[in-house]
mmCIF file of N, CA and C in Angstrom:
data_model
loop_
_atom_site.group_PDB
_atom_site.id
_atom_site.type_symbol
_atom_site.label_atom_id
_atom_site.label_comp_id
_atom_site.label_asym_id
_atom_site.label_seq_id
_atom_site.Cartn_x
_atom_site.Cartn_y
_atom_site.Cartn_z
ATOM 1 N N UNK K 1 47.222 62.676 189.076
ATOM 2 C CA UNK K 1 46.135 62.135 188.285
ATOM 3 C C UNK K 1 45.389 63.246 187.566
ATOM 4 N N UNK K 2 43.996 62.872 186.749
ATOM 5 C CA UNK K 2 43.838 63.924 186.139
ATOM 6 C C UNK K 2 42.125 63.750 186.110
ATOM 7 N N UNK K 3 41.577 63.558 187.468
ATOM 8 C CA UNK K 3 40.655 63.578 187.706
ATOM 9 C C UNK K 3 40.391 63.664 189.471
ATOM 10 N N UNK K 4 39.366 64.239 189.700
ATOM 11 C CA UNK K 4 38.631 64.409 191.024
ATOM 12 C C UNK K 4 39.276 63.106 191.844
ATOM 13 N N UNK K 5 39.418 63.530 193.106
ATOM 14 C CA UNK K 5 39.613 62.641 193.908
ATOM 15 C C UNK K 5 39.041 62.434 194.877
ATOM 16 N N UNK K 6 37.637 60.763 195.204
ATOM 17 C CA UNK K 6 36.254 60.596 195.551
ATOM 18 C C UNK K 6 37.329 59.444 196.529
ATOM 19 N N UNK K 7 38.148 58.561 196.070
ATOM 20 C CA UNK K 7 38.348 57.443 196.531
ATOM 21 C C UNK K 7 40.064 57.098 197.040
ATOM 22 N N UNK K 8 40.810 57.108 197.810
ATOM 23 C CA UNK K 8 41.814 56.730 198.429
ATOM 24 C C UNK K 8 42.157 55.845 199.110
ATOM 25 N N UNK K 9 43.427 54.946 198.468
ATOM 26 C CA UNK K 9 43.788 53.624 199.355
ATOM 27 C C UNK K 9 44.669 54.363 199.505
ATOM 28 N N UNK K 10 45.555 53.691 201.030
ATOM 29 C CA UNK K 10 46.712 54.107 201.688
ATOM 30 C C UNK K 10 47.331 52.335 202.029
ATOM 31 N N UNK K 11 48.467 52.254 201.603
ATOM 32 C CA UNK K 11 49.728 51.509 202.116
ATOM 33 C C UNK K 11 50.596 51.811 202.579
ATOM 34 N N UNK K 12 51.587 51.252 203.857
ATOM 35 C CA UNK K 12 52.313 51.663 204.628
ATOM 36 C C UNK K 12 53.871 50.970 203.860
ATOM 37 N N UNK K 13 54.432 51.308 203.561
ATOM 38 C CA UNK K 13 55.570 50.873 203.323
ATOM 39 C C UNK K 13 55.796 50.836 202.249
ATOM 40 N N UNK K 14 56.903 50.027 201.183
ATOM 41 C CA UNK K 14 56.531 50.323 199.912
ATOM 42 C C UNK K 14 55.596 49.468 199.467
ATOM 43 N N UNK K 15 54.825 50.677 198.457
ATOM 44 C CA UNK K 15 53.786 50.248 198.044
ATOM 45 C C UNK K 15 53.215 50.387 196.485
ATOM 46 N N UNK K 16 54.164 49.841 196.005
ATOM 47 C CA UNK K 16 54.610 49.852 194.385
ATOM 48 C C UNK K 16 53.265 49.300 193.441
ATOM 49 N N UNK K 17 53.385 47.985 194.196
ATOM 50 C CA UNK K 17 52.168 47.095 193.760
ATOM 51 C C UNK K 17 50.745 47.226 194.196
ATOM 52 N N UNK K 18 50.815 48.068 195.010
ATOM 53 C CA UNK K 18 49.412 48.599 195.333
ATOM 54 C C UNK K 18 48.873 49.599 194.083
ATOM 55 N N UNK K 19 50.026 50.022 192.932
ATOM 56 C CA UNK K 19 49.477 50.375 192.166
ATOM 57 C C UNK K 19 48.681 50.294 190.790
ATOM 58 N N UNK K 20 48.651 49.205 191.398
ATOM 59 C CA UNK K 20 48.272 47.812 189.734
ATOM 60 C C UNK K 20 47.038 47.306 190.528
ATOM 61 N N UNK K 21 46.561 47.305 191.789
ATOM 62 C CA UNK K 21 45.187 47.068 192.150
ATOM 63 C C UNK K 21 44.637 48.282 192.424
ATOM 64 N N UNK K 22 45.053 49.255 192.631
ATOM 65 C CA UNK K 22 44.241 50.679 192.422
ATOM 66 C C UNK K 22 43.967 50.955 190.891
ATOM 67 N N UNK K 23 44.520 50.542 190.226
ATOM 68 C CA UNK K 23 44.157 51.034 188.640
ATOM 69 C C UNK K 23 43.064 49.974 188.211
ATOM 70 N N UNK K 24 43.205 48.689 189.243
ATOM 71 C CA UNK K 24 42.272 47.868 188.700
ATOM 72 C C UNK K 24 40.509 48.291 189.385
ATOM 73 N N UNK K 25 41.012 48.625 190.502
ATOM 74 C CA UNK K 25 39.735 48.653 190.997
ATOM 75 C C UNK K 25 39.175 50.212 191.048
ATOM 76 N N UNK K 26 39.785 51.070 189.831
ATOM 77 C CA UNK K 26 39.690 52.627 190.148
ATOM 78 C C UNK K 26 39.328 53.303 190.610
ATOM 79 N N UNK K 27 40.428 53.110 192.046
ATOM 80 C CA UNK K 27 40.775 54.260 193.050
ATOM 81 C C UNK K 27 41.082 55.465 192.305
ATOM 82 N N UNK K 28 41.046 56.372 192.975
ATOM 83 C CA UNK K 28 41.536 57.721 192.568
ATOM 84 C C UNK K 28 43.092 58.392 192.931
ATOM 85 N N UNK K 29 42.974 58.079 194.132
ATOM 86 C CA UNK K 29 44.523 57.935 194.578
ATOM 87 C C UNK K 29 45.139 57.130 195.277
ATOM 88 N N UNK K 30 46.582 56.843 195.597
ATOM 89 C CA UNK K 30 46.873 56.277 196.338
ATOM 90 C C UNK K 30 48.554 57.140 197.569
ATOM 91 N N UNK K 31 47.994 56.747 198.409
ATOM 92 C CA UNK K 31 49.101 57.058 199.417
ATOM 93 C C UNK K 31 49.927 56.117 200.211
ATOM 94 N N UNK K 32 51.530 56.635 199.332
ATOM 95 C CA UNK K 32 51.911 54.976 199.937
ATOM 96 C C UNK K 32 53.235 55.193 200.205
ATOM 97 N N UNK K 33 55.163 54.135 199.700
ATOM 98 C CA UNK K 33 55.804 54.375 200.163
ATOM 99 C C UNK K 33 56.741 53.695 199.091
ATOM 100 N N UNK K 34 57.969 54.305 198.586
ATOM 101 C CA UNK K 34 58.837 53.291 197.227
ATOM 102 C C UNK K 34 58.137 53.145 196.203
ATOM 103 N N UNK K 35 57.514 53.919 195.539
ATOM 104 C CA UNK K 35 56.928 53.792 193.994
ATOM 105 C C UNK K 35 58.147 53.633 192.962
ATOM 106 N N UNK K 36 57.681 52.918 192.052
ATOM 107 C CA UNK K 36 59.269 52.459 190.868
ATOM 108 C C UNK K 36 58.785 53.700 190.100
ATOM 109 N N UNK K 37 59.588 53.756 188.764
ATOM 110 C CA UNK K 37 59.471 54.898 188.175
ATOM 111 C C UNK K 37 58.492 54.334 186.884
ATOM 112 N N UNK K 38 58.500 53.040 186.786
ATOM 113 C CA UNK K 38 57.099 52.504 185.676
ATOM 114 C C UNK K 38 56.178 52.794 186.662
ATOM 115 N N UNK K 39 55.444 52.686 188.683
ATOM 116 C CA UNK K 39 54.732 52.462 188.888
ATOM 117 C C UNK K 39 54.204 53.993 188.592
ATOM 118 N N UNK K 40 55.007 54.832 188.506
ATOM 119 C CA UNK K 40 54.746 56.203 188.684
ATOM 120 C C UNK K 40 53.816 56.550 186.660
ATOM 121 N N UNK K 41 54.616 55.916 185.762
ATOM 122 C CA UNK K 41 54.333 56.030 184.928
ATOM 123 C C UNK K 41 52.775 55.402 184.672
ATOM 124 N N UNK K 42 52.553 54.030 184.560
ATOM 125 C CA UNK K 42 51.478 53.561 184.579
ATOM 126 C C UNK K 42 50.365 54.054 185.350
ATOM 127 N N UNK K 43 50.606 55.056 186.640
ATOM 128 C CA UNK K 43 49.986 55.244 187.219
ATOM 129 C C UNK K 43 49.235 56.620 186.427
ATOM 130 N N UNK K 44 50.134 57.191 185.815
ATOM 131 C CA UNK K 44 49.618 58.848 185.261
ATOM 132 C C UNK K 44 49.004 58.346 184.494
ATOM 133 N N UNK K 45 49.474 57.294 183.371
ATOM 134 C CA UNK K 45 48.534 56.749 182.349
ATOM 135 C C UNK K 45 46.803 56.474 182.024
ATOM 136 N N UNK K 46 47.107 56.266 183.501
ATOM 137 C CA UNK K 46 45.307 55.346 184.183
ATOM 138 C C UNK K 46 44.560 56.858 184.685
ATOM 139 N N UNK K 47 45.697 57.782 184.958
ATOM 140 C CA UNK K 47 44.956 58.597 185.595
ATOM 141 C C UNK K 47 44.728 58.501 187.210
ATOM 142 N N UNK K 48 45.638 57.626 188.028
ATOM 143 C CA UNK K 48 45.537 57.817 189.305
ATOM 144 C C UNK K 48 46.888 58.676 190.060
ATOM 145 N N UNK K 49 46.123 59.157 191.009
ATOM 146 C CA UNK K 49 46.718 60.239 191.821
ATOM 147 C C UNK K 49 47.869 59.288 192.398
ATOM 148 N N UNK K 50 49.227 59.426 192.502
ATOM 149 C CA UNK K 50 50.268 58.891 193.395
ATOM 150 C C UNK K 50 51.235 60.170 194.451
ATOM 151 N N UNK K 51 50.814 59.665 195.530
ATOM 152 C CA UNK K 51 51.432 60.448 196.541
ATOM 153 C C UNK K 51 52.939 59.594 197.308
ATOM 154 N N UNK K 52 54.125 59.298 196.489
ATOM 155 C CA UNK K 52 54.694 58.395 197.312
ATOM 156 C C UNK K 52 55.908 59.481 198.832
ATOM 157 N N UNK K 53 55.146 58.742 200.231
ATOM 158 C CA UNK K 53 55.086 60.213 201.037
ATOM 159 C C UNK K 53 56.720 59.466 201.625
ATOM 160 N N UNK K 54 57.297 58.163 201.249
ATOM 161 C CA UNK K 54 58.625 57.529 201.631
ATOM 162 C C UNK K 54 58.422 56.266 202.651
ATOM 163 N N UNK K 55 59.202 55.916 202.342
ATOM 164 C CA UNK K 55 58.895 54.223 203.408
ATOM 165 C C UNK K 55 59.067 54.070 204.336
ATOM 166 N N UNK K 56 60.142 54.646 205.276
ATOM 167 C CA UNK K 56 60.015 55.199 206.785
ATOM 168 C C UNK K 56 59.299 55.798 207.092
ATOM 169 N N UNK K 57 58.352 56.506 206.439
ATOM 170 C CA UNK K 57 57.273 57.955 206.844
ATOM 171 C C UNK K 57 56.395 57.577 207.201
ATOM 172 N N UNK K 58 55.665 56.547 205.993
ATOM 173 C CA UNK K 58 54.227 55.805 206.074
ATOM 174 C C UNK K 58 54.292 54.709 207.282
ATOM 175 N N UNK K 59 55.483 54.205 207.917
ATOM 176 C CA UNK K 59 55.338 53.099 208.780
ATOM 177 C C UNK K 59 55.397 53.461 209.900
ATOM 178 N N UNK K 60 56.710 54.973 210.225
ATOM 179 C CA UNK K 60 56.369 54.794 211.365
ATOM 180 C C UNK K 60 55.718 55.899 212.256
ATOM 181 N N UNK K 61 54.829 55.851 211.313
ATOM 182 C CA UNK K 61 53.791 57.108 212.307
ATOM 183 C C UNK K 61 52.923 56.342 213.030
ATOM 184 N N UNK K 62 52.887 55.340 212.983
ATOM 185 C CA UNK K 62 51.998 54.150 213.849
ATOM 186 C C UNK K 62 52.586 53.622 214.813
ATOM 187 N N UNK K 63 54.088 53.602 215.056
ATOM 188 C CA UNK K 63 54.675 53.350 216.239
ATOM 189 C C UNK K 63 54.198 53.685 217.543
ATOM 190 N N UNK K 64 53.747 55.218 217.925
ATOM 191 C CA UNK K 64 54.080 55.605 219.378
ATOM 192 C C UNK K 64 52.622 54.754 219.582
ATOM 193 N N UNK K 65 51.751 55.044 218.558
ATOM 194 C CA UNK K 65 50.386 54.123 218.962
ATOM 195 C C UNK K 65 50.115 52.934 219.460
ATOM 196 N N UNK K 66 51.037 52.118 218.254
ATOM 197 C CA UNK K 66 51.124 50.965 218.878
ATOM 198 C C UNK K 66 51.948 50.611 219.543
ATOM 199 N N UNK K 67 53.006 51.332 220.303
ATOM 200 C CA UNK K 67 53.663 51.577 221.543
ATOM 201 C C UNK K 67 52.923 51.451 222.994
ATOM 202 N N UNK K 68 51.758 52.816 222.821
ATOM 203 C CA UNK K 68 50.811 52.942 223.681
ATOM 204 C C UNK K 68 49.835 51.349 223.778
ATOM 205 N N UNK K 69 49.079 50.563 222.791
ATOM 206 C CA UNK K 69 48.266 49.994 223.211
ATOM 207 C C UNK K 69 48.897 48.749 223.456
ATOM 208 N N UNK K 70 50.304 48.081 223.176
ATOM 209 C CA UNK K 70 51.055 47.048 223.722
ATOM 210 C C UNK K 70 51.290 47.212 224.917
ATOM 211 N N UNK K 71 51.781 48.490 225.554
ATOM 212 C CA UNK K 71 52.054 48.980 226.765
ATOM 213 C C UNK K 71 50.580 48.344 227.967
ATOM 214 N N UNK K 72 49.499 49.277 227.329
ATOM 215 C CA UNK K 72 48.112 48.979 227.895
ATOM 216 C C UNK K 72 47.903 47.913 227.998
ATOM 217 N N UNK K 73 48.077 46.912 227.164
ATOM 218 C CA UNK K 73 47.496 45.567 226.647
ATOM 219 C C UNK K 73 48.307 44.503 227.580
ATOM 220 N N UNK K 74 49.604 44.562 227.948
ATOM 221 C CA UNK K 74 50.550 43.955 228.014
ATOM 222 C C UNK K 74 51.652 44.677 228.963
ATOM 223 N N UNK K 75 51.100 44.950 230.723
ATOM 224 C CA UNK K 75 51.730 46.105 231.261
ATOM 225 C C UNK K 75 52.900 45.509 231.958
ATOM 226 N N UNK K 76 53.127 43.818 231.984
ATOM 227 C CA UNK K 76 53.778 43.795 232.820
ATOM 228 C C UNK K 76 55.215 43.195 231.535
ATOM 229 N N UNK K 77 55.302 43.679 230.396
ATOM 230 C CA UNK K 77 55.953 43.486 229.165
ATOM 231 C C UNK K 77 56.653 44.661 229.053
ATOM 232 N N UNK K 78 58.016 45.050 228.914
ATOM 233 C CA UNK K 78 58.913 46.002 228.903
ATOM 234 C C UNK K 78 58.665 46.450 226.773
ATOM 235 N N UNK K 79 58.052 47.694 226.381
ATOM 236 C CA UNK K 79 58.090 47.681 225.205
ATOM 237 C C UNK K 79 58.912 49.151 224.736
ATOM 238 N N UNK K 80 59.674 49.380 223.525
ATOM 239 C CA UNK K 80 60.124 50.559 223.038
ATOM 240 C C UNK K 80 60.373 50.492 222.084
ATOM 241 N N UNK K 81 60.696 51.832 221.304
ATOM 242 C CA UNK K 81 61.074 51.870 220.078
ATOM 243 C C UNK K 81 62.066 52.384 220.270
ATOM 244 N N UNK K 82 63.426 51.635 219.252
ATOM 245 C CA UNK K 82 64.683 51.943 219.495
ATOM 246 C C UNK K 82 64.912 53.371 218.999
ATOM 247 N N UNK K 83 66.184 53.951 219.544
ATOM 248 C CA UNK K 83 66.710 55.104 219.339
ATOM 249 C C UNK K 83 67.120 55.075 217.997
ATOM 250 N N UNK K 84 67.557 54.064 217.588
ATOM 251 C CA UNK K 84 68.448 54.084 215.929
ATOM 252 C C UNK K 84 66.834 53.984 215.132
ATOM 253 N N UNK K 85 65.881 54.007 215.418
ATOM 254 C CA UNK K 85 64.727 53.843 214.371
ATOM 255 C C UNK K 85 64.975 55.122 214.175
ATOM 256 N N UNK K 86 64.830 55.358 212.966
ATOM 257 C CA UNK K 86 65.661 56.331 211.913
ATOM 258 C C UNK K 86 65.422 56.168 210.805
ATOM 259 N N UNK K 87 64.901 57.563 210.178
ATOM 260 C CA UNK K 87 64.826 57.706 208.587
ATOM 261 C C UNK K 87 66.510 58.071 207.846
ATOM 262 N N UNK K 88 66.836 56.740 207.006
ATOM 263 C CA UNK K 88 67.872 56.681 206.845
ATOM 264 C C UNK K 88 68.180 57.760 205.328
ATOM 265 N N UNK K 89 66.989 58.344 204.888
ATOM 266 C CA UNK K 89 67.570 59.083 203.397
ATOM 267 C C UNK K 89 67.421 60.471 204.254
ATOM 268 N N UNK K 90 67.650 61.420 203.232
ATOM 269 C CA UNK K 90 67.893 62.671 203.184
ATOM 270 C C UNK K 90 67.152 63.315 202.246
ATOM 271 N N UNK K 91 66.074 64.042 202.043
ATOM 272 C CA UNK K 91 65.482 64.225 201.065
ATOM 273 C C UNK K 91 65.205 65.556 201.018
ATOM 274 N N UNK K 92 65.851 66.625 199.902
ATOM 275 C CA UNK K 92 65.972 67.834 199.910
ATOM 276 C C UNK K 92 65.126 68.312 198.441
#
């Protein structure tokens, strides 16, 4: 973007269309996951910051958490996150 950054929405997953209500309601940036290459465009246009950080990234950093408070919540409930949960790209 091409201004100060006061205001940040964050979406977990892709979050393409989160960029057409940040331009509406002018956010400053957004942090999210699968931006198209118009959302990327429209987005410089308006002048908002796009951080797209990938769509496995943004979702599952909330796992072990909500691992932990299902566990707490719900002790006599067997809970995990599978072994194949896996970031399936490669990004160099």
């Amino acid at each position: 973007g091409r201004r100060p950054v006061r205001t940040v929405a964050v979406c977990s997953g892709a979050g393409n269309d989160e960029v057409y209500n940040c331009i509406k309601q002018n956010i400053d940036a957004l942090i999210t996951g699968d931006v198209k290459h118009h959302g990327f465009v429209d987005a410089y246009n308006s002048g908002l910051t796009v951080i797209d950080a990938g769509h496995y990234c943004t979702e599952n950093i909330v796992c072990g958490m909500l691992l932990g408070k299902l566990q707490e919540r719900f002790p006599e409930t067997e809970f995990f996150i599978p072994e194949a949960n896996g970031e399936v790209c490669r990004y160099i």
